[in-house]
Amino acid sequence: MAKKLISFSKCFVPAAIFSTVIIIFGIVGICVKGINFGIDFKPGLIEEIKIAPASVSLKYTGNSKVSVDISSTAVDFVVTGSNAEKQTKSYMFANYPTVKDFAVAVDVPGVKVELLTDGSESSYNLYVNSAESTILDSDNFYLYAQNSEFNVSDVRSVLEGAGISGVSVKPLGTDENRSFQIRVPVGEDADSSQVIQEKLSNSLKEAFGAEKVVVIKTDFIGSSLSKSLALRSITFMLLTFALIWLYAAIRFHWDFALGAIVALIHDTLIMFTFISWTQMEFTTTVLAAVLTIVGYSINDTVVILDRVRSNLKTQKVNKFSELINKSLSETLSRSIITTVTTLFAVISLYIFTSGTIKDFALALIVGLLAGCYSSLFIAGGFITLCRKNWKPEYGIHHSQKAAKGVLTLDAGVQV
């Protein structure tokens, strides 16, 4: 049963206009909003913090050394020292679902546990201040489980009032699990980073209370490293496009290869349009998503180009657009099924993960949709434009035979 022929060529011009509008929209977004470069590409200090009251206080009075380690499933107390054999006591969140359950259950010699709230918070929400040592002593060591009490405007006002130039504050997570990302440009000197970090910490502690400011993580990158990484990324992208064009030109034809590259550039620009307007943090993980889509999209495009090349030798059509329509119709189900099945996995990543992996998955979703669309409409439309004066080979052979007085009828009889 022959496949239904779809007139894709009628959509080439509208698709080109639509894509042009989206890309222009993206360029405007980059000019107006810019790219939210992550710490990998932008020199500076980045801290993720929460502002919340402590839920549990821990103290240790003894001759051994006790440290606290929190994972996604448990709180571990590691006891070492000359007066004790090394041992680890684990308190699984599954066994102690609330903070109160955990606080009551802790039984480590020398460790005093004080519950600072009613303990109704989920023990799975427990976290510590990464800026503090996890080794317990006679001073209070706090465990936190509550959400931030303040909003992004409160944090931004404090830091701007402290005279820290160039600071930006971005809310992370959901309302139930809110944290704040603070980014400050700093010089190449490591001492400069230390001074800025101390100024940030002191300003926040003075405004919100020393016990309530919790540092989740801190990153720093120098300007020379960020520039080098950005330059290598651009070079790698250009080299990738050049090698793909060379491969497609050797295997197919120069205009086929150029059509494939135009589709890849289209997909990349669409992804950057999304990245700029959503202000997704552009990290090496997101860059990996862009490169993944480049490889995925060219694979889909090559399948279509291979079918076009095959039909060039076997199909008798008068216009190249008819040949493109037939080739795209024959490969349509393959393109859609491949994209949809891949989307199942990527959407699962987006739903069930967080952080940079979630951004990676979201960028892949946009790229997969753009790649499927460009393989069908952008690459095909560009190649059709390049071959608008194309003449079928069988027509040339037919004319040459007619000129010699030899004409082959359908029945195979020559006259």
Coordinates of C-alpha atoms in Angstrom, one line a residue:
M1 CA 0.0 0.0 0.0
A2 CA 1.5 3.3 -1.1
K3 CA 2.1 6.0 1.5
K4 CA -0.1 9.1 1.3
L5 CA 1.7 11.9 -0.4
I6 CA 1.8 15.1 1.7
S7 CA 2.5 18.4 0.1
F8 CA 5.2 19.6 2.5
S9 CA 6.5 22.0 -0.1
K10 CA 3.4 24.2 0.4
C11 CA 4.6 24.8 4.0
F12 CA 8.2 25.7 3.2
V13 CA 7.6 29.4 2.8
P14 CA 5.3 29.8 5.8
A15 CA 7.7 27.7 7.9
A16 CA 10.7 29.9 6.8
I17 CA 8.7 33.0 7.8
F18 CA 7.7 31.5 11.1
S19 CA 11.3 30.4 11.9
T20 CA 12.6 33.8 10.9
V21 CA 10.2 35.5 13.3
I22 CA 11.2 33.2 16.1
I23 CA 14.9 33.7 15.5
I24 CA 14.5 37.5 15.4
F25 CA 12.5 37.3 18.6
G26 CA 15.5 35.3 20.0
I27 CA 18.0 37.9 18.9
V28 CA 16.0 40.6 20.5
G29 CA 15.9 38.5 23.7
I30 CA 19.6 38.1 23.7
C31 CA 20.1 41.9 23.2
V32 CA 17.5 42.8 25.8
K33 CA 17.8 40.1 28.4
G34 CA 21.1 38.5 27.5
I35 CA 22.2 35.0 28.3
N36 CA 22.2 33.9 31.9
F37 CA 25.7 32.5 31.8
G38 CA 26.5 30.1 34.6
I39 CA 29.6 30.1 36.7
D40 CA 31.4 28.1 34.0
F41 CA 31.3 31.0 31.5
K42 CA 31.2 34.1 33.7
P43 CA 33.9 35.0 36.2
G44 CA 32.6 35.6 39.7
L45 CA 31.3 34.2 42.9
I46 CA 28.0 32.2 43.1
E47 CA 26.4 31.3 46.4
E48 CA 23.2 29.4 46.9
I49 CA 21.6 30.2 50.3
K50 CA 18.5 29.7 52.4
I51 CA 17.3 31.9 55.2
A52 CA 15.4 29.8 57.7
P53 CA 15.4 29.0 61.5
A54 CA 17.3 25.9 62.6
S55 CA 15.3 22.8 63.5
V56 CA 17.8 20.9 65.6
S57 CA 20.8 21.8 67.6
L58 CA 23.7 19.4 68.2
K59 CA 26.5 19.6 70.7
Y60 CA 29.3 17.1 71.5
T61 CA 31.3 16.8 74.7
G62 CA 33.7 13.9 74.6
N63 CA 37.3 12.9 73.8
S64 CA 36.5 11.4 70.3
K65 CA 35.8 13.2 67.1
V66 CA 32.2 13.1 65.8
S67 CA 31.2 14.4 62.4
V68 CA 27.8 14.7 60.8
D69 CA 27.0 13.7 57.2
I70 CA 23.6 14.2 55.6
S71 CA 22.6 12.3 52.4
S72 CA 19.3 12.1 50.6
T73 CA 18.3 9.1 52.7
A74 CA 19.9 9.4 56.1
V75 CA 21.9 11.3 58.7
D76 CA 25.2 9.6 59.6
F77 CA 27.3 10.2 62.7
V78 CA 30.9 9.2 62.2
V79 CA 32.8 8.6 65.4
T80 CA 36.6 8.5 65.2
G81 CA 39.6 9.2 67.5
S82 CA 42.2 7.6 69.7
N83 CA 39.7 6.8 72.4
A84 CA 37.2 5.1 70.1
E85 CA 37.0 2.7 67.3
K86 CA 35.7 4.1 64.1
Q87 CA 32.0 3.6 63.8
T88 CA 29.1 5.1 61.9
K89 CA 25.6 5.4 63.3
S90 CA 23.0 5.9 60.5
Y91 CA 19.5 7.3 61.0
M92 CA 17.4 6.5 57.9
F93 CA 14.7 9.0 57.1
A94 CA 12.4 6.1 56.1
N95 CA 12.6 4.9 59.8
Y96 CA 12.3 8.5 61.2
P97 CA 10.0 10.4 58.9
T98 CA 9.8 13.6 61.0
V99 CA 12.5 15.8 62.5
K100 CA 11.1 15.0 66.0
D101 CA 11.4 11.3 65.3
F102 CA 15.0 11.7 64.3
A103 CA 15.9 14.0 67.3
V104 CA 14.4 11.5 69.8
A105 CA 16.1 8.6 68.1
V106 CA 19.7 10.0 68.1
D107 CA 21.8 8.0 70.6
V108 CA 25.4 8.8 70.1
P109 CA 27.5 9.0 73.3
G110 CA 28.4 12.6 74.2
V111 CA 26.1 14.1 71.6
K112 CA 23.3 16.3 73.0
V113 CA 20.3 16.9 70.7
E114 CA 17.9 19.8 71.2
L115 CA 14.7 20.2 69.2
L116 CA 14.2 23.9 68.3
T117 CA 10.8 23.5 66.6
D118 CA 7.8 21.3 67.1
G119 CA 9.6 18.7 64.9
S120 CA 6.8 18.3 62.4
E121 CA 9.0 18.9 59.4
S122 CA 9.9 16.0 57.2
S123 CA 13.3 14.5 58.0
Y124 CA 14.0 14.3 54.2
N125 CA 14.2 18.1 54.2
L126 CA 17.2 18.2 56.6
Y127 CA 20.2 20.1 55.4
V128 CA 23.3 21.8 56.9
N129 CA 25.3 25.0 56.4
S130 CA 28.1 24.0 54.0
A131 CA 30.2 27.0 55.2
E132 CA 30.6 25.4 58.6
S133 CA 32.6 22.4 59.7
T134 CA 30.6 19.3 60.2
I135 CA 32.7 18.2 63.2
L136 CA 30.7 18.6 66.4
D137 CA 32.1 20.3 69.5
S138 CA 30.7 22.2 72.5
D139 CA 29.3 24.9 70.3
N140 CA 25.9 24.6 68.7
F141 CA 25.8 22.8 65.3
Y142 CA 22.5 23.4 63.5
L143 CA 20.4 21.1 61.3
Y144 CA 17.8 22.8 59.1
A145 CA 14.5 21.5 57.7
Q146 CA 12.4 24.6 57.2
N147 CA 11.8 26.7 54.1
S148 CA 13.2 30.2 53.7
E149 CA 11.1 32.8 55.5
F150 CA 12.0 35.6 53.2
N151 CA 11.5 36.4 49.5
V152 CA 14.0 37.4 46.8
S153 CA 13.2 41.1 47.2
D154 CA 14.3 41.0 50.9
V155 CA 17.6 39.4 50.0
R156 CA 18.2 41.8 47.1
S157 CA 17.4 44.8 49.2
V158 CA 19.9 43.8 51.9
L159 CA 22.8 43.2 49.4
E160 CA 22.1 46.4 47.5
G161 CA 22.0 48.3 50.7
A162 CA 25.4 46.9 51.6
G163 CA 27.0 48.5 48.6
I164 CA 28.0 45.3 46.8
S165 CA 28.2 46.3 43.2
G166 CA 26.9 44.1 40.3
V167 CA 25.1 41.7 42.6
S168 CA 22.2 39.7 41.2
V169 CA 19.8 37.5 43.2
K170 CA 17.7 34.7 41.6
P171 CA 15.1 32.5 43.3
L172 CA 15.5 28.8 42.9
G173 CA 13.2 25.9 43.5
T174 CA 9.5 26.0 44.4
D175 CA 7.7 27.9 47.1
E176 CA 7.9 24.8 49.3
N177 CA 11.6 24.5 48.8
R178 CA 12.9 28.1 48.1
S179 CA 16.5 29.0 48.0
F180 CA 18.4 32.0 46.5
Q181 CA 21.3 32.1 44.1
I182 CA 23.5 35.1 44.6
R183 CA 26.0 36.1 41.9
V184 CA 28.7 38.7 42.3
P185 CA 31.4 39.6 39.8
V186 CA 34.9 39.5 41.3
G187 CA 38.4 40.0 40.1
E188 CA 41.0 37.3 39.2
D189 CA 42.6 37.6 42.6
A190 CA 41.4 34.8 45.0
D191 CA 41.7 37.3 47.9
S192 CA 39.1 39.5 46.2
S193 CA 36.7 36.5 46.1
Q194 CA 37.3 35.9 49.9
V195 CA 36.6 39.6 50.7
I196 CA 33.4 39.6 48.7
Q197 CA 32.3 36.3 50.3
E198 CA 32.8 37.7 53.8
K199 CA 31.0 40.9 53.0
L200 CA 28.0 38.9 51.6
S201 CA 27.9 36.7 54.7
N202 CA 28.2 39.6 57.2
S203 CA 25.5 41.6 55.4
L204 CA 23.1 38.7 55.4
K205 CA 23.8 37.6 59.0
E206 CA 23.3 41.2 60.2
A207 CA 20.0 41.5 58.5
F208 CA 18.5 38.1 59.1
G209 CA 20.4 36.6 62.0
A210 CA 23.6 34.6 62.1
E211 CA 21.8 31.3 62.7
K212 CA 19.3 31.7 59.9
V213 CA 21.7 32.2 57.0
V214 CA 22.5 28.8 55.5
V215 CA 25.0 28.4 52.7
I216 CA 24.0 25.5 50.4
K217 CA 27.0 25.7 48.1
T218 CA 29.6 28.1 46.8
D219 CA 31.4 28.3 43.5
F220 CA 34.1 30.6 42.1
I221 CA 35.7 30.8 38.7
G222 CA 38.4 33.2 37.4
S223 CA 38.0 35.4 34.3
S224 CA 40.8 33.7 32.4
L225 CA 39.3 30.3 32.8
S226 CA 35.8 31.5 31.9
K227 CA 37.0 33.2 28.7
S228 CA 39.1 30.2 27.7
L229 CA 36.1 27.9 28.2
A230 CA 33.8 30.1 26.2
L231 CA 36.3 30.4 23.4
R232 CA 36.7 26.6 23.3
S233 CA 33.0 26.1 23.3
I234 CA 32.5 28.4 20.3
T235 CA 35.4 26.8 18.4
F236 CA 34.0 23.3 19.1
M237 CA 30.6 24.3 17.8
L238 CA 32.1 25.7 14.6
L239 CA 34.3 22.7 14.1
T240 CA 31.3 20.4 14.6
F241 CA 29.3 22.3 11.9
A242 CA 32.3 22.2 9.5
L243 CA 32.8 18.4 9.9
I244 CA 29.1 17.7 9.5
W245 CA 29.0 19.8 6.3
L246 CA 32.1 17.9 4.9
Y247 CA 30.6 14.6 5.7
A248 CA 27.2 15.5 4.1
A249 CA 28.9 17.0 1.0
I250 CA 31.0 13.9 0.4
R251 CA 28.0 11.5 1.0
F252 CA 25.4 13.6 -0.8
H253 CA 25.9 16.9 -2.6
W254 CA 27.0 20.4 -1.5
D255 CA 23.5 21.8 -1.5
F256 CA 22.2 18.8 0.6
A257 CA 25.1 19.5 3.0
L258 CA 24.3 23.2 3.2
G259 CA 20.6 22.4 3.8
A260 CA 21.6 20.2 6.7
I261 CA 23.8 22.9 8.2
V262 CA 21.1 25.5 7.8
A263 CA 18.8 23.2 9.8
L264 CA 21.4 22.7 12.5
I265 CA 22.0 26.5 12.8
H266 CA 18.2 26.9 12.9
D267 CA 17.9 24.4 15.8
T268 CA 20.7 26.0 17.7
L269 CA 19.2 29.5 17.4
I270 CA 15.8 28.2 18.5
M271 CA 17.3 26.8 21.6
F272 CA 19.2 30.0 22.4
T273 CA 15.9 31.9 21.9
F274 CA 14.3 29.7 24.5
I275 CA 17.4 30.0 26.8
S276 CA 17.5 33.8 26.6
W277 CA 13.8 34.5 27.2
T278 CA 13.4 31.9 30.0
Q279 CA 16.8 33.0 31.5
M280 CA 17.7 29.4 32.0
E281 CA 21.2 29.3 33.4
F282 CA 23.6 28.5 30.6
T283 CA 26.1 26.0 31.9
T284 CA 28.3 23.3 30.4
T285 CA 25.4 21.0 31.0
V286 CA 23.1 23.1 28.8
L287 CA 25.9 23.4 26.2
A288 CA 26.0 19.6 26.2
A289 CA 22.3 19.6 25.5
V290 CA 22.8 21.9 22.5
L291 CA 25.6 19.6 21.1
T292 CA 23.4 16.6 21.7
I293 CA 20.6 18.1 19.6
V294 CA 23.1 19.0 16.8
G295 CA 24.0 15.3 16.6
Y296 CA 20.5 14.1 17.0
S297 CA 19.1 16.5 14.4
I298 CA 21.7 15.7 11.7
N299 CA 20.9 12.0 12.1
D300 CA 17.2 12.7 11.4
T301 CA 18.1 15.0 8.5
V302 CA 20.6 12.5 7.0
V303 CA 17.9 9.8 6.9
I304 CA 15.7 12.2 4.9
L305 CA 18.5 13.2 2.5
D306 CA 19.4 9.6 1.9
R307 CA 15.8 8.9 0.8
V308 CA 15.9 12.0 -1.4
R309 CA 19.1 10.7 -3.1
S310 CA 17.5 7.3 -3.5
N311 CA 14.4 8.7 -5.1
L312 CA 16.5 10.9 -7.4
K313 CA 17.5 7.7 -9.2
T314 CA 14.2 5.9 -9.3
Q315 CA 11.3 8.4 -9.3
K316 CA 10.1 10.1 -12.4
V317 CA 8.9 13.6 -11.4
N318 CA 9.0 16.9 -13.2
K319 CA 9.7 19.1 -10.2
F320 CA 12.2 18.7 -7.4
S321 CA 9.5 19.8 -4.9
E322 CA 7.5 16.7 -5.9
L323 CA 10.5 14.6 -5.1
I324 CA 11.0 16.3 -1.7
N325 CA 7.3 15.8 -0.9
K326 CA 7.5 12.0 -1.7
S327 CA 10.7 11.6 0.3
L328 CA 9.4 13.5 3.4
S329 CA 6.1 11.5 3.2
E330 CA 8.0 8.2 3.2
T331 CA 10.2 9.1 6.2
L332 CA 7.5 11.1 8.2
S333 CA 6.5 8.2 10.4
R334 CA 10.1 7.4 11.2
S335 CA 10.9 11.0 12.1
I336 CA 7.8 11.3 14.4
I337 CA 8.2 7.9 16.1
T338 CA 11.9 8.5 16.8
T339 CA 11.3 11.9 18.2
V340 CA 8.3 10.9 20.4
T341 CA 10.0 7.8 21.8
T342 CA 13.1 10.0 22.7
L343 CA 10.8 12.6 24.3
F344 CA 9.4 10.0 26.6
A345 CA 12.8 9.5 28.2
V346 CA 13.6 13.2 28.2
I347 CA 10.3 14.2 29.7
S348 CA 10.8 11.6 32.5
L349 CA 14.2 13.2 33.2
Y350 CA 12.6 16.6 33.4
I351 CA 9.8 15.5 35.8
F352 CA 11.9 13.3 38.1
T353 CA 15.1 15.2 38.4
S354 CA 16.2 18.7 39.6
G355 CA 19.0 21.2 39.2
T356 CA 21.3 21.1 36.1
I357 CA 19.9 17.8 34.9
K358 CA 16.4 19.3 34.8
D359 CA 17.7 22.2 32.7
F360 CA 19.5 19.7 30.5
A361 CA 16.2 17.8 29.9
L362 CA 14.2 21.0 29.3
A363 CA 16.8 22.2 26.7
L364 CA 16.6 18.7 25.0
I365 CA 12.8 18.9 24.8
V366 CA 13.0 22.2 23.0
G367 CA 15.8 20.9 20.8
L368 CA 14.1 17.7 19.9
L369 CA 10.9 19.5 18.7
A370 CA 12.9 22.0 16.8
G371 CA 15.1 19.3 15.2
C372 CA 12.1 17.3 14.0
Y373 CA 10.5 20.5 12.6
S374 CA 13.7 21.7 10.8
S375 CA 14.4 18.3 9.3
L376 CA 11.0 18.3 7.6
F377 CA 10.6 21.9 6.7
I378 CA 13.8 23.9 6.9
A379 CA 16.4 21.5 5.3
G380 CA 13.9 20.4 2.7
G381 CA 12.8 23.9 1.9
F382 CA 16.4 25.2 1.5
I383 CA 17.4 22.3 -0.8
T384 CA 14.3 22.9 -2.9
L385 CA 15.2 26.6 -3.2
C386 CA 18.7 25.6 -4.3
R387 CA 17.3 23.3 -7.0
K388 CA 14.5 25.5 -8.3
N389 CA 15.9 25.1 -11.8
W390 CA 16.4 21.3 -11.5
K391 CA 15.7 19.1 -14.5
P392 CA 15.0 15.4 -14.1
E393 CA 17.7 13.1 -15.5
Y394 CA 15.2 10.8 -17.1
G395 CA 13.7 13.7 -19.0
I396 CA 17.2 14.5 -20.5
H397 CA 17.6 10.9 -21.6
H398 CA 14.1 10.8 -23.0
S399 CA 14.8 14.0 -25.1
Q400 CA 18.1 12.6 -26.4
K401 CA 16.4 9.4 -27.6
A402 CA 13.6 11.3 -29.2
A403 CA 16.2 13.4 -31.1
K404 CA 17.7 10.2 -32.6
G405 CA 14.3 8.9 -33.6
V406 CA 14.2 6.2 -31.0
L407 CA 11.2 6.3 -28.6
T408 CA 10.4 3.6 -26.1
L409 CA 6.7 2.9 -25.5
D410 CA 5.3 1.6 -22.3
A411 CA 4.9 -1.8 -23.9
G412 CA 8.6 -2.0 -24.6
V413 CA 8.2 -1.5 -28.4
Q414 CA 10.7 0.8 -30.1
V415 CA 9.6 3.0 -33.1

